[in-house]
């Protein structure tokens, strides 16, 4: 296994971390349109809070997929064919979620505006759920043959571990979105409702994390192959969640947002660390797809690294600049920045 192979495995993990951190609060805002907002004015404010960023945040997912295609074609081929229907469902949800913002804006009747608001909320919940389903399936073991082809049935995709993983990621995204809404929107009544929800949701989130840890022990080999790092990362997830809960109660909104965002990053690190040196776990011995066999040639990886490390600072600088430009808070009544 070469340093370039390891580097690109880490880079893909970083890209997914960036996607779930940034798009995670977008999904949370989308879900909150039906669980938090009261009236179109608050719905509009919530949408405007992510308006300048949500489509740019999705670029992290596109980049992760493109990196897998170019750097690890064997992993890409097996994953995208084996999880075709789940990835197709994610794509449909992303499409409908994207157009829902525009269609809602153009509807002339309350009935149809509510319809597209509901579509936005449902798709914002389904995308993290399906991604949680996919990643937990990848680490627990799928029916692979010697060629890396996957022949999975319904219960291989939908089982106790994967459903818990999907629900946990959706809930984590929702709480992340509530923390972001408190940073961006000024409204006494809205903030009070967010605070009430968070008081209830943080204990539920902690219970979900414990359930995830238990099923991780039962359905994966993480505790057998890498017990120390697995326990450390799981403990970090719980500790960071408790810290986020504590600072939320103290109304320290920025710290709460950053801390819970770190939970998402540590969760991705946990999954990729336990997965390494595999890229998809097989449910039979010797059938896992290994990183060393899944990548492109060293020459390809070398030039991909040079190009990526040249372009990455520019992309990051632009995204940081865009968040800085749209840093002002939104006033619900005036509906302006």
mmCIF file of N, CA, C and O in Angstrom, residues 11 13 17 49 90 93 114 142 167 221 233 235 265 283:
data_model
loop_
_atom_site.group_PDB
_atom_site.id
_atom_site.type_symbol
_atom_site.label_atom_id
_atom_site.label_comp_id
_atom_site.label_asym_id
_atom_site.label_seq_id
_atom_site.Cartn_x
_atom_site.Cartn_y
_atom_site.Cartn_z
ATOM 1 N N UNK A 11 -8.334 11.785 2.073
ATOM 2 C CA UNK A 11 -8.958 12.925 1.416
ATOM 3 C C UNK A 11 -10.444 12.686 1.156
ATOM 4 O O UNK A 11 -11.273 13.595 1.307
ATOM 5 N N UNK A 13 -12.358 10.767 2.940
ATOM 6 C CA UNK A 13 -12.978 10.893 4.264
ATOM 7 C C UNK A 13 -13.178 12.359 4.625
ATOM 8 O O UNK A 13 -14.224 12.744 5.167
ATOM 9 N N UNK A 17 -16.624 14.339 5.323
ATOM 10 C CA UNK A 17 -16.769 15.096 6.569
ATOM 11 C C UNK A 17 -17.252 16.503 6.279
ATOM 12 O O UNK A 17 -18.153 17.022 6.954
ATOM 13 N N UNK A 49 -31.737 31.571 5.419
ATOM 14 C CA UNK A 49 -30.523 31.376 6.212
ATOM 15 C C UNK A 49 -29.523 30.463 5.518
ATOM 16 O O UNK A 49 -28.311 30.559 5.752
ATOM 17 N N UNK A 90 -31.262 8.826 -3.235
ATOM 18 C CA UNK A 90 -30.597 10.037 -2.741
ATOM 19 C C UNK A 90 -30.579 11.111 -3.818
ATOM 20 O O UNK A 90 -30.858 12.297 -3.547
ATOM 21 N N UNK A 93 -34.023 12.638 -4.219
ATOM 22 C CA UNK A 93 -34.313 13.521 -3.087
ATOM 23 C C UNK A 93 -33.557 14.837 -3.207
ATOM 24 O O UNK A 93 -34.112 15.915 -2.920
ATOM 25 N N UNK A 114 -47.284 25.207 0.552
ATOM 26 C CA UNK A 114 -47.169 24.217 1.623
ATOM 27 C C UNK A 114 -46.721 22.865 1.082
ATOM 28 O O UNK A 114 -45.972 22.130 1.746
ATOM 29 N N UNK A 142 -21.201 -6.683 3.436
ATOM 30 C CA UNK A 142 -22.172 -6.921 2.388
ATOM 31 C C UNK A 142 -21.775 -8.167 1.606
ATOM 32 O O UNK A 142 -20.596 -8.544 1.565
ATOM 33 N N UNK A 167 -31.231 6.795 11.201
ATOM 34 C CA UNK A 167 -31.997 7.665 12.103
ATOM 35 C C UNK A 167 -31.054 8.576 12.888
ATOM 36 O O UNK A 167 -31.321 9.770 13.073
ATOM 37 N N UNK A 221 -16.683 -5.486 13.082
ATOM 38 C CA UNK A 221 -15.483 -6.009 13.724
ATOM 39 C C UNK A 221 -14.593 -4.887 14.259
ATOM 40 O O UNK A 221 -13.410 -5.099 14.530
ATOM 41 N N UNK A 233 -12.804 7.144 19.834
ATOM 42 C CA UNK A 233 -13.651 7.970 18.967
ATOM 43 C C UNK A 233 -15.105 7.951 19.423
ATOM 44 O O UNK A 233 -15.792 8.977 19.371
ATOM 45 N N UNK A 235 -16.073 7.560 22.516
ATOM 46 C CA UNK A 235 -16.086 8.399 23.717
ATOM 47 C C UNK A 235 -16.052 9.881 23.339
ATOM 48 O O UNK A 235 -16.742 10.707 23.954
ATOM 49 N N UNK A 265 -17.888 15.172 12.303
ATOM 50 C CA UNK A 265 -16.564 14.881 11.760
ATOM 51 C C UNK A 265 -15.952 13.647 12.428
ATOM 52 O O UNK A 265 -15.384 12.770 11.759
ATOM 53 N N UNK A 283 -19.156 -9.778 3.854
ATOM 54 C CA UNK A 283 -19.691 -10.541 4.992
ATOM 55 C C UNK A 283 -19.124 -11.959 5.068
ATOM 56 O O UNK A 283 -19.512 -12.734 5.931
#
